[in-house]
Amino acid sequence: MQLQPDDNGHFGIYGGRYIAETLMPILIEVDKAYKEACEDSSFNAEFQHYLKDYVGRPSSLYLADRLTEAWGGAKVYLKREDLNHTGAHKINNTIGQVLLARRMGKKKLMAETGAGQHGVATATVAALFGMECDVYMGEEDIVRQAPNVKRMELLGTKVVPVSSGTKTLKDAMSEALRAWVAEAETTFYVIGSVAGPHPYPVMVRDFQAVIGIETREQIMDVEGVLPQMIIACVGGGSNAAGIFYPFIEDKKVLLVGVEAAGYGIETGQHAASIVAGDVGILHGSKTYVLQNDDGQIQNAHSISAGLDYPGVGPQHAQWADEGRVEYCAVTDDEALASFHELTRLEGIIPALESSHAIAEAKKRAAGMDSDSVIVVNLSGRGDKDVDAILDFES
Amino acid sequence: MGVLHIVGFGVFFVVGSLFIMNRIDKKFKELKDAGRKGFVGYLTVGDPDIAVSEQNIRTAIEGGVDILELGVPFSDPTADGPTIQAASQRALAAGMSVSGVLDMVRRIRADYDVPIVLFGYANPLFRYGYEKVCADALAAGADGMLIVNLPHEESGALTPHLDKQGMYFISLVAPTTSKERARTILAGAKGFVYYIMVTGVTGARVEVAVDIVGHVSDLRDCTDLPIAVGFGVSNGAQARKAAESADAVVVGSALIKAAQAGTLDTLVAEIRTALDS
Ligand SMILES: Cc1ncc(COP(=O)(O)O)c(C=O)c1O
């Protein structure tokens, strides 16, 4: 199994740097700076310091008793990324990238965002280090994730509305790439998932791997064995890569990635790039993408803004082909039902993204015996979704 | 084919009576012999619909465009500014596709000898199949391809198929490209070099970038190929300034805007005159 990409960022046939020449030297520079940072113990020490004292890590691994009882099968543990500062796993990555940006002498940050969680996490580190920040966000997402727009603005970030295409995450990322070309000398582009051109898929995976590293220690402490199954939702795939990666060589641990099936795969209105897409090239890397027969990218649909993206990180594409990770998809309705179930049974309001992982866990737990253990990555909290859900259900 | 072709000097010897020379090389040789600057014109194929697009392409050729860049529309043109984004959207809405672009090339080729470079993004061509698209593009009458998001490191998947058809992969160099990197990129380059004058996306600009002369002369140290400069040129005066050190000037967004305003023939004539004066 290939854990690291080749020098040009290829995971097998996937990944790479499919990007305009203007950005190539910049990406090569980011790659070099990242490799140097990895060799420098003071970089890691700084990263760990902020994760512990600022983000509040380690996040707890919580045995969800009432959920376990209700589902009547495997013991279900939740990896509580919702308890992180800013309410999702996204901050792990933005801490890592802002430290790198500072090492590189960049003065300004920019990011794309869908659910607004990555935007908030980037705006937060920009405030923390006194840096200017622009966040590109689709106009539709600005409406459905309004609370996060306000948070970013309070943090001093400029939210740049994107009105092209579907006005969601895909277009926000396209627009961010366009803007970056013009200001790459001074600005560090903080990509929010394990997607985009090399080195982002590797770098973001490494920064998020803290989730899996902690999970491993925590489950060994309480259960003394590795879990049978780990489940995470997959948008671009960063929370999933973060929790999967430290277990990738433990073949006995079944890793399950949950994409958004939207209105149902058969309707064509979904965001399941691996389950229902084809190999293609989008936003700097070769991976599974939703596209038509002429290679035009198709619009994704998911009730959850953070999963509403027609591509996926290239290492996931490789894991899918190798059969190391099992990918499946959960509909809007199933995710909504799980949103309510977790809220009522455990007093935890999950993000709509994470609710997809919960829904899949429910399907799997019932068929497993009571000694077996499932860990679900609860990637974020659902405060940002409350208004949209109330609207949707009224 | 009995051709001995010394690219660097633009000199070619014909051995025997049959030869094939890429139309791009032939055009640059003609321009050089005549002491003229080249006019490379970009239009998105299918914008705003097939018939009008074909008429615009013919207008550009009749007005004196030396090399045509025909844009293959893509849903997510991440290196393009608002003008070409909108043109791509209009073309896709009108049903344009890769095979539709090839049909257009075929119709244009039936009437003109102008070199044609397909200009676009990797995914539509990848989806069509690199091998098949190269064979079909040659058959239709294309001479080369310029794929914006296929940098040197990723171009190896496409270039063997282009080589097999005698078509050229047009290399891009940007202001951010170091001289060392430019040497690597241009080592096996063919046709001409496209120097991107600005660190930004495509689109007409008020001012042409300042230090083109310096960049172009650096590039001359790395290659003997003709150098075309583009991104931002929108009128005759800018074209003339940009052409001072370069061999050709690329104009795209401004042609699209002019076509929309019904003034394409006027703008093409203005640029042609400026380049020739
Ligand atoms: C809480 C939460 N989970 C998951 C995601 C999806 O991203 P990824 O697949 O990169 O983890 C997002 C994206 O915004 C998110 O906010």
XYZ file of C-alpha atoms in Angstrom, chain A residues 8 10 16-26 28 164 170-171 174-175 177-178 181-182 185 278-283 286 289 291-297, chain B residues 73-80 85 92 96-99 122-124 126-127 130 148-151 153-154 172-177 181 185 196 198-201:
78
model
C 4.730 15.220 -7.914
C 0.551 11.243 -7.253
C -0.900 15.542 -8.896
C -0.927 19.261 -9.664
C -3.387 20.052 -12.464
C -3.028 23.768 -12.164
C -1.977 26.794 -14.228
C 1.770 27.329 -14.629
C 1.488 30.620 -12.730
C 0.701 28.659 -9.556
C 3.148 25.793 -10.076
C 6.205 27.569 -8.626
C 4.055 28.636 -5.661
C 6.443 23.776 -5.276
C -20.862 31.868 -10.373
C -17.253 24.038 -5.940
C -17.550 27.588 -7.217
C -12.734 27.886 -8.279
C -12.984 31.549 -7.338
C -7.965 29.608 -7.008
C -8.524 32.513 -9.414
C -3.082 33.509 -8.764
C -3.109 37.273 -8.448
C 3.356 36.178 -3.474
C -15.921 8.792 -12.556
C -12.216 9.533 -12.702
C -11.575 13.096 -13.769
C -9.629 16.267 -13.085
C -10.982 19.043 -10.887
C -9.424 21.801 -8.770
C -7.118 13.759 -10.565
C -15.627 13.572 -9.769
C -19.260 14.789 -14.426
C -21.277 14.239 -17.567
C -20.186 12.266 -20.637
C -18.480 15.346 -22.050
C -16.287 15.866 -18.994
C -18.237 18.855 -17.684
C -18.417 18.903 -13.899
C -15.596 25.293 -23.056
C -15.316 23.848 -19.541
C -17.697 24.162 -16.612
C -14.986 25.245 -14.143
C -12.430 27.441 -15.905
C -10.235 28.255 -12.892
C -7.659 30.262 -14.852
C -10.189 32.497 -16.578
C -16.140 32.210 -17.774
C -22.187 24.978 -22.745
C -21.169 22.807 -27.137
C -19.025 19.713 -26.517
C -15.580 18.404 -27.434
C -16.951 16.767 -30.562
C -7.796 18.829 -19.108
C -11.003 17.134 -18.017
C -13.126 17.278 -21.190
C -9.275 13.335 -20.580
C -12.874 12.161 -20.585
C -6.262 11.673 -24.872
C -4.200 25.514 -19.107
C -4.200 23.114 -16.167
C -1.737 20.611 -17.577
C 1.631 21.945 -16.419
C 4.819 17.773 -14.709
C 1.417 16.465 -15.827
C 3.038 28.211 -20.975
C 5.512 30.258 -18.985
C 4.419 32.718 -16.293
C 6.032 35.648 -14.473
C 6.390 33.306 -11.478
C 8.350 30.727 -13.516
C 12.168 26.034 -14.540
C 9.662 23.306 -19.483
C 1.531 34.866 -19.569
C 0.337 38.936 -15.660
C 0.033 36.995 -12.435
C -3.698 36.675 -12.672
C -6.541 35.182 -14.640
